[in-house]
PDB file of C-alpha atoms in Angstrom:
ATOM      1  CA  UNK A   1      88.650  92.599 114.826  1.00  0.00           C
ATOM      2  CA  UNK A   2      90.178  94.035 111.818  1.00  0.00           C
ATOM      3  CA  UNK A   3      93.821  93.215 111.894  1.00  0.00           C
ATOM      4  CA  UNK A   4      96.987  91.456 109.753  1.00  0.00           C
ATOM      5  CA  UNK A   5      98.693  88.384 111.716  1.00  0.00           C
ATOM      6  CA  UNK A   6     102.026  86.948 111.127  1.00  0.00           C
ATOM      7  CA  UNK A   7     103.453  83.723 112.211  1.00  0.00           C
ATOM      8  CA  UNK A   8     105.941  82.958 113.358  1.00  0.00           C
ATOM      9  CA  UNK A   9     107.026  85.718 115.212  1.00  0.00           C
ATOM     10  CA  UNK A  10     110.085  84.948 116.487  1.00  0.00           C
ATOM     11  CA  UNK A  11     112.338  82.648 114.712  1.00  0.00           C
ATOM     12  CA  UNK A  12     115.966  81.516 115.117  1.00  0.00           C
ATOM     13  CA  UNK A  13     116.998  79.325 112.313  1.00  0.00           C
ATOM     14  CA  UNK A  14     120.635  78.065 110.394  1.00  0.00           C
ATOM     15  CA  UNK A  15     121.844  79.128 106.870  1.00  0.00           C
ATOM     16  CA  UNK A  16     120.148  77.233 103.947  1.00  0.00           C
ATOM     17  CA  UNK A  17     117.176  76.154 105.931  1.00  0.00           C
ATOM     18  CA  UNK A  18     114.087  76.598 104.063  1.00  0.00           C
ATOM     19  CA  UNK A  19     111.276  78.804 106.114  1.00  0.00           C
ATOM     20  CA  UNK A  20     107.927  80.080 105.593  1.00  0.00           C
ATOM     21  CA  UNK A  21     106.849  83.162 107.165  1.00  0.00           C
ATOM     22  CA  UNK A  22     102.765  83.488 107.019  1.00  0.00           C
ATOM     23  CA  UNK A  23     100.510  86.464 106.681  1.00  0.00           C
ATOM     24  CA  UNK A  24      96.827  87.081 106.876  1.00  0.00           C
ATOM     25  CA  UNK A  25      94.464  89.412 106.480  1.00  0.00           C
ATOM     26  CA  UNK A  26      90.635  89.557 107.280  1.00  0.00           C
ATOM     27  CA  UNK A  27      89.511  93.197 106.123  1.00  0.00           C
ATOM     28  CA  UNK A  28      89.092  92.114 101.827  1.00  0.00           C
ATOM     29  CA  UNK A  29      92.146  94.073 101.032  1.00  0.00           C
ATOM     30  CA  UNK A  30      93.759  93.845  97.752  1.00  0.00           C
ATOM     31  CA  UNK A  31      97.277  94.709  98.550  1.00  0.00           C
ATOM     32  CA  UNK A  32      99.492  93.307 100.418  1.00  0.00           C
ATOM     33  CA  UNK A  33     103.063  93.714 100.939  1.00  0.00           C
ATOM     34  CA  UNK A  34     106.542  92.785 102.943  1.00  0.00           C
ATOM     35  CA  UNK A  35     108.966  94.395 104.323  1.00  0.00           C
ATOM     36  CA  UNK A  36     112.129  93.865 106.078  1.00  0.00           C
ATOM     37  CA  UNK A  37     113.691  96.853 108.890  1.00  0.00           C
ATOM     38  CA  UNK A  38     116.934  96.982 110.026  1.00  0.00           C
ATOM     39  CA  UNK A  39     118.134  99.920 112.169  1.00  0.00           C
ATOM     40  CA  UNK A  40     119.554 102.570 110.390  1.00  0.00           C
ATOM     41  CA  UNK A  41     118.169 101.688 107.221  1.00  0.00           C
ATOM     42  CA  UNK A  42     113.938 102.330 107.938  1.00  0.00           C
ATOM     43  CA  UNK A  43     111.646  99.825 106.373  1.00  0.00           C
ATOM     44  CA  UNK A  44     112.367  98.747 102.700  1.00  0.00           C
ATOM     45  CA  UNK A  45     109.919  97.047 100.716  1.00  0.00           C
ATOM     46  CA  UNK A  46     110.711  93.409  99.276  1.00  0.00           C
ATOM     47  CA  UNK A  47     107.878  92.363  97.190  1.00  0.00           C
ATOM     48  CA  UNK A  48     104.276  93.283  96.824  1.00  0.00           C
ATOM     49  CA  UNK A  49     100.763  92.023  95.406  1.00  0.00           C
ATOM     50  CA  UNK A  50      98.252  94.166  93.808  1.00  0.00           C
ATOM     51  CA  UNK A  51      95.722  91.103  93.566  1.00  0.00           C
ATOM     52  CA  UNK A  52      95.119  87.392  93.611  1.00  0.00           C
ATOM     53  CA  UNK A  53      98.139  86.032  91.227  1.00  0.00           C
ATOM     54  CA  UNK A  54      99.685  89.551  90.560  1.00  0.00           C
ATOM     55  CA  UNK A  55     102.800  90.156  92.703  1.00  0.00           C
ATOM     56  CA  UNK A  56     105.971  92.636  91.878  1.00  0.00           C
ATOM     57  CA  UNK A  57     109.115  92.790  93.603  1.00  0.00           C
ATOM     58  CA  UNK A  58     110.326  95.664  95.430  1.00  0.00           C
ATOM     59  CA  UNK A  59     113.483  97.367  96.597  1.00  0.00           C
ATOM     60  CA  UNK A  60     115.295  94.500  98.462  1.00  0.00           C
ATOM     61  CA  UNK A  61     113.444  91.261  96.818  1.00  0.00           C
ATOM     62  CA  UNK A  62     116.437  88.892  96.403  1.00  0.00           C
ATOM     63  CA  UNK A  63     116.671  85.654  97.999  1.00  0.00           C
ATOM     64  CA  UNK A  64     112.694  85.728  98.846  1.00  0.00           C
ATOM     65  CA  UNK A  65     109.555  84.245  97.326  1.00  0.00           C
ATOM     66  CA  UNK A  66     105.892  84.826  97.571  1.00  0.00           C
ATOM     67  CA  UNK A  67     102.828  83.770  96.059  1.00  0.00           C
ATOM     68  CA  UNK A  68      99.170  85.111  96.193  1.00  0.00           C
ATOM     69  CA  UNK A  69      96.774  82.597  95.710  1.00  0.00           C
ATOM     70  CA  UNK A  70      94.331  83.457  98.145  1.00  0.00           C
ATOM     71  CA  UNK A  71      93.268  87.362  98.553  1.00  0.00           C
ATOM     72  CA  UNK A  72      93.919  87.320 102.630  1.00  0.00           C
ATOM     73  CA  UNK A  73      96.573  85.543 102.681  1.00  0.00           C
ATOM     74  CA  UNK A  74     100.873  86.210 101.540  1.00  0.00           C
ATOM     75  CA  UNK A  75     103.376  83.986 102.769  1.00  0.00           C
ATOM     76  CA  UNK A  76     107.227  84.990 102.281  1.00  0.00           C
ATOM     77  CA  UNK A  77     109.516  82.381 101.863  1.00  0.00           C
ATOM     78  CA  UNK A  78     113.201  82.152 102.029  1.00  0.00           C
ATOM     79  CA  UNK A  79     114.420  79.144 100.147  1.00  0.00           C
ATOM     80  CA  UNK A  80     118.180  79.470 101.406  1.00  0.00           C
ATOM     81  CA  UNK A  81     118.394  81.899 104.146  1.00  0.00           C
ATOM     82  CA  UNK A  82     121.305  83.797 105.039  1.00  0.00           C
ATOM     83  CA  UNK A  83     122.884  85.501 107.813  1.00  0.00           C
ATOM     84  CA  UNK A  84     122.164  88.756 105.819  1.00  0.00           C
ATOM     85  CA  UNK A  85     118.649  87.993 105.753  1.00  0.00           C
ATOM     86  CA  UNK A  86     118.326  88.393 109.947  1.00  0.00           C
ATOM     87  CA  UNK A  87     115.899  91.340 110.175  1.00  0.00           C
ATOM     88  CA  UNK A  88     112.500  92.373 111.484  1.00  0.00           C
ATOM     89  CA  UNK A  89     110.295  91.634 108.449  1.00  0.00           C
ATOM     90  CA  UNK A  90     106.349  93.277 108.140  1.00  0.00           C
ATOM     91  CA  UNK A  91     103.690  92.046 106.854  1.00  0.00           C
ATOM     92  CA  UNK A  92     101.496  95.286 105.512  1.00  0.00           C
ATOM     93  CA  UNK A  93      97.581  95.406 103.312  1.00  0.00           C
ATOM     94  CA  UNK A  94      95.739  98.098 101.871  1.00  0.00           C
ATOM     95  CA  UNK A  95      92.554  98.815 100.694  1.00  0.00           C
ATOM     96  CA  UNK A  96      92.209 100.172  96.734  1.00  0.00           C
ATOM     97  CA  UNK A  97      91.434 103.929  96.249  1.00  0.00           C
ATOM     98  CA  UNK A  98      91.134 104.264  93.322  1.00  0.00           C
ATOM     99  CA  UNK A  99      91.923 102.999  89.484  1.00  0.00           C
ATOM    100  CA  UNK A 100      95.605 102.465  90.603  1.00  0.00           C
ATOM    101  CA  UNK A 101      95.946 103.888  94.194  1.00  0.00           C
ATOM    102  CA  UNK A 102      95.931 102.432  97.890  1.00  0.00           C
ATOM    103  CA  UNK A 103      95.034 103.616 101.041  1.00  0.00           C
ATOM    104  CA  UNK A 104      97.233 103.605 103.933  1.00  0.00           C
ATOM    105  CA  UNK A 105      98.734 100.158 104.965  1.00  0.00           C
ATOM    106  CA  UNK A 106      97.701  98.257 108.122  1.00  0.00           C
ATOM    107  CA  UNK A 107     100.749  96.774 109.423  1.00  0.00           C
ATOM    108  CA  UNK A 108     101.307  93.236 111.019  1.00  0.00           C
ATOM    109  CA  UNK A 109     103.225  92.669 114.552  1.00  0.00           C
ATOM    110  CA  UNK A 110     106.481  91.553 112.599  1.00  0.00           C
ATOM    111  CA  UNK A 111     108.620  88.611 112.318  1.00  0.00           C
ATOM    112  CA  UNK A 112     112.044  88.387 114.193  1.00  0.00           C
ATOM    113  CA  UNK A 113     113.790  86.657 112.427  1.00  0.00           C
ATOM    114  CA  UNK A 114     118.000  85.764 112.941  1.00  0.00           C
ATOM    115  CA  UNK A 115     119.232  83.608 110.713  1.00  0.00           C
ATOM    116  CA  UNK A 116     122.636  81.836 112.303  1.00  0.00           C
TER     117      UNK A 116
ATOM    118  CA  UNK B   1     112.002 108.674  91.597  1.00  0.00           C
ATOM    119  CA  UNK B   2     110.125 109.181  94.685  1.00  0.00           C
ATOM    120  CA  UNK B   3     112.094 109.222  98.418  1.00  0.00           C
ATOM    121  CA  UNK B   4     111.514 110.927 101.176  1.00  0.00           C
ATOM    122  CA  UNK B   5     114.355 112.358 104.054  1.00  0.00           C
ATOM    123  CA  UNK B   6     114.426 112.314 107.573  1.00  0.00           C
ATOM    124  CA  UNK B   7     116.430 115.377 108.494  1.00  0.00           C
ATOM    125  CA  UNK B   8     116.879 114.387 111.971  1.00  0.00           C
ATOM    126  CA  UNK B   9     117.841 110.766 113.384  1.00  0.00           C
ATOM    127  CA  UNK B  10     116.924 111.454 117.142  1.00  0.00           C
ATOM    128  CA  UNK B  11     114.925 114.030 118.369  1.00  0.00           C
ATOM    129  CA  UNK B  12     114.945 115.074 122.173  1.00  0.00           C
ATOM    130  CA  UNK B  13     112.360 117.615 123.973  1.00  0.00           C
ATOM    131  CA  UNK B  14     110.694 117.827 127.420  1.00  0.00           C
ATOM    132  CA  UNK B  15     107.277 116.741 128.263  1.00  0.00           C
ATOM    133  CA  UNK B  16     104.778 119.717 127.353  1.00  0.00           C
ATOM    134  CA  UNK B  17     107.001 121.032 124.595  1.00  0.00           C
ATOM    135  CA  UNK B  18     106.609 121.538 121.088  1.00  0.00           C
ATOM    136  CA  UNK B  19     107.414 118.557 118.457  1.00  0.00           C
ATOM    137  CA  UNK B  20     108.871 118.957 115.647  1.00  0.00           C
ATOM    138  CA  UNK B  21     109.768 116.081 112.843  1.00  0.00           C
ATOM    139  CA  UNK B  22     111.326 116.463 109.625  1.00  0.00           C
ATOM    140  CA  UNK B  23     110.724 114.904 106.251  1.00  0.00           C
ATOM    141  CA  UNK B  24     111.331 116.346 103.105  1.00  0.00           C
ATOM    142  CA  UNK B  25     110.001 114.269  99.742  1.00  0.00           C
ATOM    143  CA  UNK B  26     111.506 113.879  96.472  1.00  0.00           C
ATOM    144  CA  UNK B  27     108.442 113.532  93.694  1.00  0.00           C
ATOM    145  CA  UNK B  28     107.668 114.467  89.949  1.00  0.00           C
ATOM    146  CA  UNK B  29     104.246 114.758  90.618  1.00  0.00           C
ATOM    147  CA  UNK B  30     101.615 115.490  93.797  1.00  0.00           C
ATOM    148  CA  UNK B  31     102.500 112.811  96.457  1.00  0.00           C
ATOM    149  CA  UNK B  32     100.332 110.871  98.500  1.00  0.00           C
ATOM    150  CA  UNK B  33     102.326 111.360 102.113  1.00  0.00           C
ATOM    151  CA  UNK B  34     102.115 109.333 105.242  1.00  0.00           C
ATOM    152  CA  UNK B  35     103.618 109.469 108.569  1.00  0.00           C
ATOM    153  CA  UNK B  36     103.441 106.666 110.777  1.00  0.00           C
ATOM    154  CA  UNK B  37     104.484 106.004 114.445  1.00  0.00           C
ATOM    155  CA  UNK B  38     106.195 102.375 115.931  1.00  0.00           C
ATOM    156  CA  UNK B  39     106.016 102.272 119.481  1.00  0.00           C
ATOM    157  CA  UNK B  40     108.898  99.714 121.045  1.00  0.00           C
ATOM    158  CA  UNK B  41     108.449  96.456 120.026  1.00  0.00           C
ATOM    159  CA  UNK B  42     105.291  97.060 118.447  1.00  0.00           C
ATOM    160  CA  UNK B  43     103.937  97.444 115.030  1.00  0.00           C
ATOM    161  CA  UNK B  44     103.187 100.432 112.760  1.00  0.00           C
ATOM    162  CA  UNK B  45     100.576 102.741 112.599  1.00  0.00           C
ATOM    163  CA  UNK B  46      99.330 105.079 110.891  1.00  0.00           C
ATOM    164  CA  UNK B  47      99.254 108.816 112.383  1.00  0.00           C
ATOM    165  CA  UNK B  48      97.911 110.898 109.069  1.00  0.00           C
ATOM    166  CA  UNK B  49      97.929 111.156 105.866  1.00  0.00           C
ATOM    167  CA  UNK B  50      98.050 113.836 102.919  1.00  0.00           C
ATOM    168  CA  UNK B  51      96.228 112.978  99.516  1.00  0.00           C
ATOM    169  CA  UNK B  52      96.456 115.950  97.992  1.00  0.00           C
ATOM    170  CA  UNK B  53      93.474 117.831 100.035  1.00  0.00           C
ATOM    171  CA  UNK B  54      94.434 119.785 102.677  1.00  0.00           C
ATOM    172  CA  UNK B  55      97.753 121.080 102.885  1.00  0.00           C
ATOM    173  CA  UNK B  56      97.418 120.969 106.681  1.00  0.00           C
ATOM    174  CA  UNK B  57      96.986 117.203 107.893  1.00  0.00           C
ATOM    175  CA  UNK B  58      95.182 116.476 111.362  1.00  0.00           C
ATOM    176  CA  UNK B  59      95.896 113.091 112.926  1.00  0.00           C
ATOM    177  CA  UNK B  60      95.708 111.186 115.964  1.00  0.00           C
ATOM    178  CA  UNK B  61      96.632 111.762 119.395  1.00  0.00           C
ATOM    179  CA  UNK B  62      97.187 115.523 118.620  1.00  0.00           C
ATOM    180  CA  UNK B  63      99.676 115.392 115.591  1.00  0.00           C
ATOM    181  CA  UNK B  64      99.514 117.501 112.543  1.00  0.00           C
ATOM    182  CA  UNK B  65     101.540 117.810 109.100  1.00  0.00           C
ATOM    183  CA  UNK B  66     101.801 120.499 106.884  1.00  0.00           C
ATOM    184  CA  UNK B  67     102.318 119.943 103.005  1.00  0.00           C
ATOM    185  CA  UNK B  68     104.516 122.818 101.410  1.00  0.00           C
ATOM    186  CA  UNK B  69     105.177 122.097  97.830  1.00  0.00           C
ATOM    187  CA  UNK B  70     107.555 124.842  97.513  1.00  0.00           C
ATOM    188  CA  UNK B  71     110.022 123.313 100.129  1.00  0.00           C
ATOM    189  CA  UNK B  72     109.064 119.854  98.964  1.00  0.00           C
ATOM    190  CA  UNK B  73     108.208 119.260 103.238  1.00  0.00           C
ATOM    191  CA  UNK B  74     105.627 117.547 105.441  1.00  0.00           C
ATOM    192  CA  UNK B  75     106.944 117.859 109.151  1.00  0.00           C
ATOM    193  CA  UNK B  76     104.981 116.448 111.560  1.00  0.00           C
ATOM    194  CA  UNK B  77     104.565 118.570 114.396  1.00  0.00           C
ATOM    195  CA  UNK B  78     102.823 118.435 117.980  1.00  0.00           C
ATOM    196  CA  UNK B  79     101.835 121.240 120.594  1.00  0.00           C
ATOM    197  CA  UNK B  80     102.573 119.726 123.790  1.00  0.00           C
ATOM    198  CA  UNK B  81     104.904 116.211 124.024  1.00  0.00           C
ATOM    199  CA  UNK B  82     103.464 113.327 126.181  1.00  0.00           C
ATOM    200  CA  UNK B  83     105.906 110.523 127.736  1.00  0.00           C
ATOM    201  CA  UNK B  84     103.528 108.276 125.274  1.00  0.00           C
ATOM    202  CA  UNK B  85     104.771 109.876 122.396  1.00  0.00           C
ATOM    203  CA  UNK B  86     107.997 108.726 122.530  1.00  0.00           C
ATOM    204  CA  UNK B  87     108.460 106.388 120.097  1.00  0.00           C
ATOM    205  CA  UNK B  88     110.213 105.643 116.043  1.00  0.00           C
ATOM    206  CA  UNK B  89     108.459 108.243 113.063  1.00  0.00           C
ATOM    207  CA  UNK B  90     108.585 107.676 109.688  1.00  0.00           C
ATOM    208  CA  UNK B  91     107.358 109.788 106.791  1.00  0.00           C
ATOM    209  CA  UNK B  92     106.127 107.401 103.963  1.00  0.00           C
ATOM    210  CA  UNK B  93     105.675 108.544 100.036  1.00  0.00           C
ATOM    211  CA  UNK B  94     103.744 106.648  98.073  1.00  0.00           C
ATOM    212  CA  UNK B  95     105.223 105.739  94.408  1.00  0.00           C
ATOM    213  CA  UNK B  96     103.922 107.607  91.060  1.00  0.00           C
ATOM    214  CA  UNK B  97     102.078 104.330  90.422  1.00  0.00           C
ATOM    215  CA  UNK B  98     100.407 103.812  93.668  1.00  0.00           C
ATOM    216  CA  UNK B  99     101.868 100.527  93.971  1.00  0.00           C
ATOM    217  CA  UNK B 100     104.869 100.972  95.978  1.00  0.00           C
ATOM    218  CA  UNK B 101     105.625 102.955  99.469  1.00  0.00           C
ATOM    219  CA  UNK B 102     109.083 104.618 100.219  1.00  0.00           C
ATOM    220  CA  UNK B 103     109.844 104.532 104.067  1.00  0.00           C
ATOM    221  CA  UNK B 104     112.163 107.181 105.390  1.00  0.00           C
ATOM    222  CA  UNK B 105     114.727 106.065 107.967  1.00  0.00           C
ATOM    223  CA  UNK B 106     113.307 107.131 111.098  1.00  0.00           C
ATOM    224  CA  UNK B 107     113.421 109.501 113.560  1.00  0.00           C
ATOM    225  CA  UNK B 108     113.491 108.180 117.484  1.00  0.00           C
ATOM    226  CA  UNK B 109     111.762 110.805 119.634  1.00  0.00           C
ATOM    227  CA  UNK B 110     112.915 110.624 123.438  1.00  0.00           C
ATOM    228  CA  UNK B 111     110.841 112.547 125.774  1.00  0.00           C
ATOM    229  CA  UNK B 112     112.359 114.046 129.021  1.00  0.00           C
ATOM    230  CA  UNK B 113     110.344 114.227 131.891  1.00  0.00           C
TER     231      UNK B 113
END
């Protein structure tokens, strides 16, 4: 079955504890990309990757990392969380259509996450 | 740069009546638009999309979006409501470079029995 996974998805953790939050995908996309959604606000992109090694950051990427060293899989990681930081958080890949377009996104089940 | 507005935050009709979602996009150029649907505490997915072929978009479960350039639009509208359709909307634009995606911020529909 075609589909993106996340793990954990629920998380409780304290300020300044390092966490991981996983994502896979098993359909060959190239993109991949995270977001965080918080009511009121709709989802907002935090960083992206248009390949293997090529990642840019996007509207909200401060206090996170990723990496893309594998094509199906890009972890986001949180080297200091914050309370700020509690939020539903996305996992989303994409297939190429063309030179420098993407299809519609296929969306992970989300990460709770509440950072205390 | 590119944005897109949800005119309404909550949206209310009866079962068997019209739907009607707004989004209006900010763009320099022809946008690639999305709408997508998030069912309580579930993921996202996709309803339709516009890529610049049709100006009148046919997705699942009986939605459709028009593209009108001229009033910078792409509502998503329904016939008939179901109780299954309630659920969160957004209307998506895609970035000039194809690289990012610009989420609106929602529009709950409730539907009264």
């Amino acid at each position: 079955e075609a589909q993106v996974t996340q793990n954990p998805r629920y998380l409780i953790t304290v300020t300044g504890k390092k966490l991981t939050v996983t994502c896979s995908q098993n359909m060959n996309h190239e993109y991949m990309s995270w977001y965080r959604q918080d009511p009121g606000l709709g989802l907002r992109q935090i960083y992206y990757s248009m390949n293997v090694e090529v990642t840019d950051k996007g509207d909200v990427p401060e206090g996170y990392k990723v990496s893309r060293k594998e094509k199906r899989n890009f972890p986001l990681i949180l080297e200091s969380p914050s309370p700020n930081q509690t939020s539903l958080y996305f996992c989303a890949s994409s297939s190429r259509l063309g030179l420098a377009d993407y299809n519609e996104q296929f969306f992970g089940p989300g990460t709770r996450l509440t950072v205390l | 740069a590119q944005s897109v507005t949800q005119l309404d935050s909550h949206v209310s009709v009866s079962e068997g009546t019209p739907v009607l979602l707004r989004c209006n996009y900010s763009s320099s150029y022809s946008p690639s638009l999305f709408w997508y649907v998030q069912h309580p505490n579930k993921g996202l997915q996709l309803l339709l999309k516009y890529t610049s072929a049709a100006t009148l978009v046919k997705g699942i479960n009986g939605f459709e979006a028009e593209f009108k350039k001229s009033e910078t639009s792409f509502h998503l509208t329904k016939p008939s409501a179901h109780m299954s359709d309630a659920a969160e909307y957004f209307c998506v634009v895609r970035s000039n470079t194809g690289n990012q995606f610009y989420f609106g911020t929602g529009t709950s529909l409730t539907v009264i029995p």
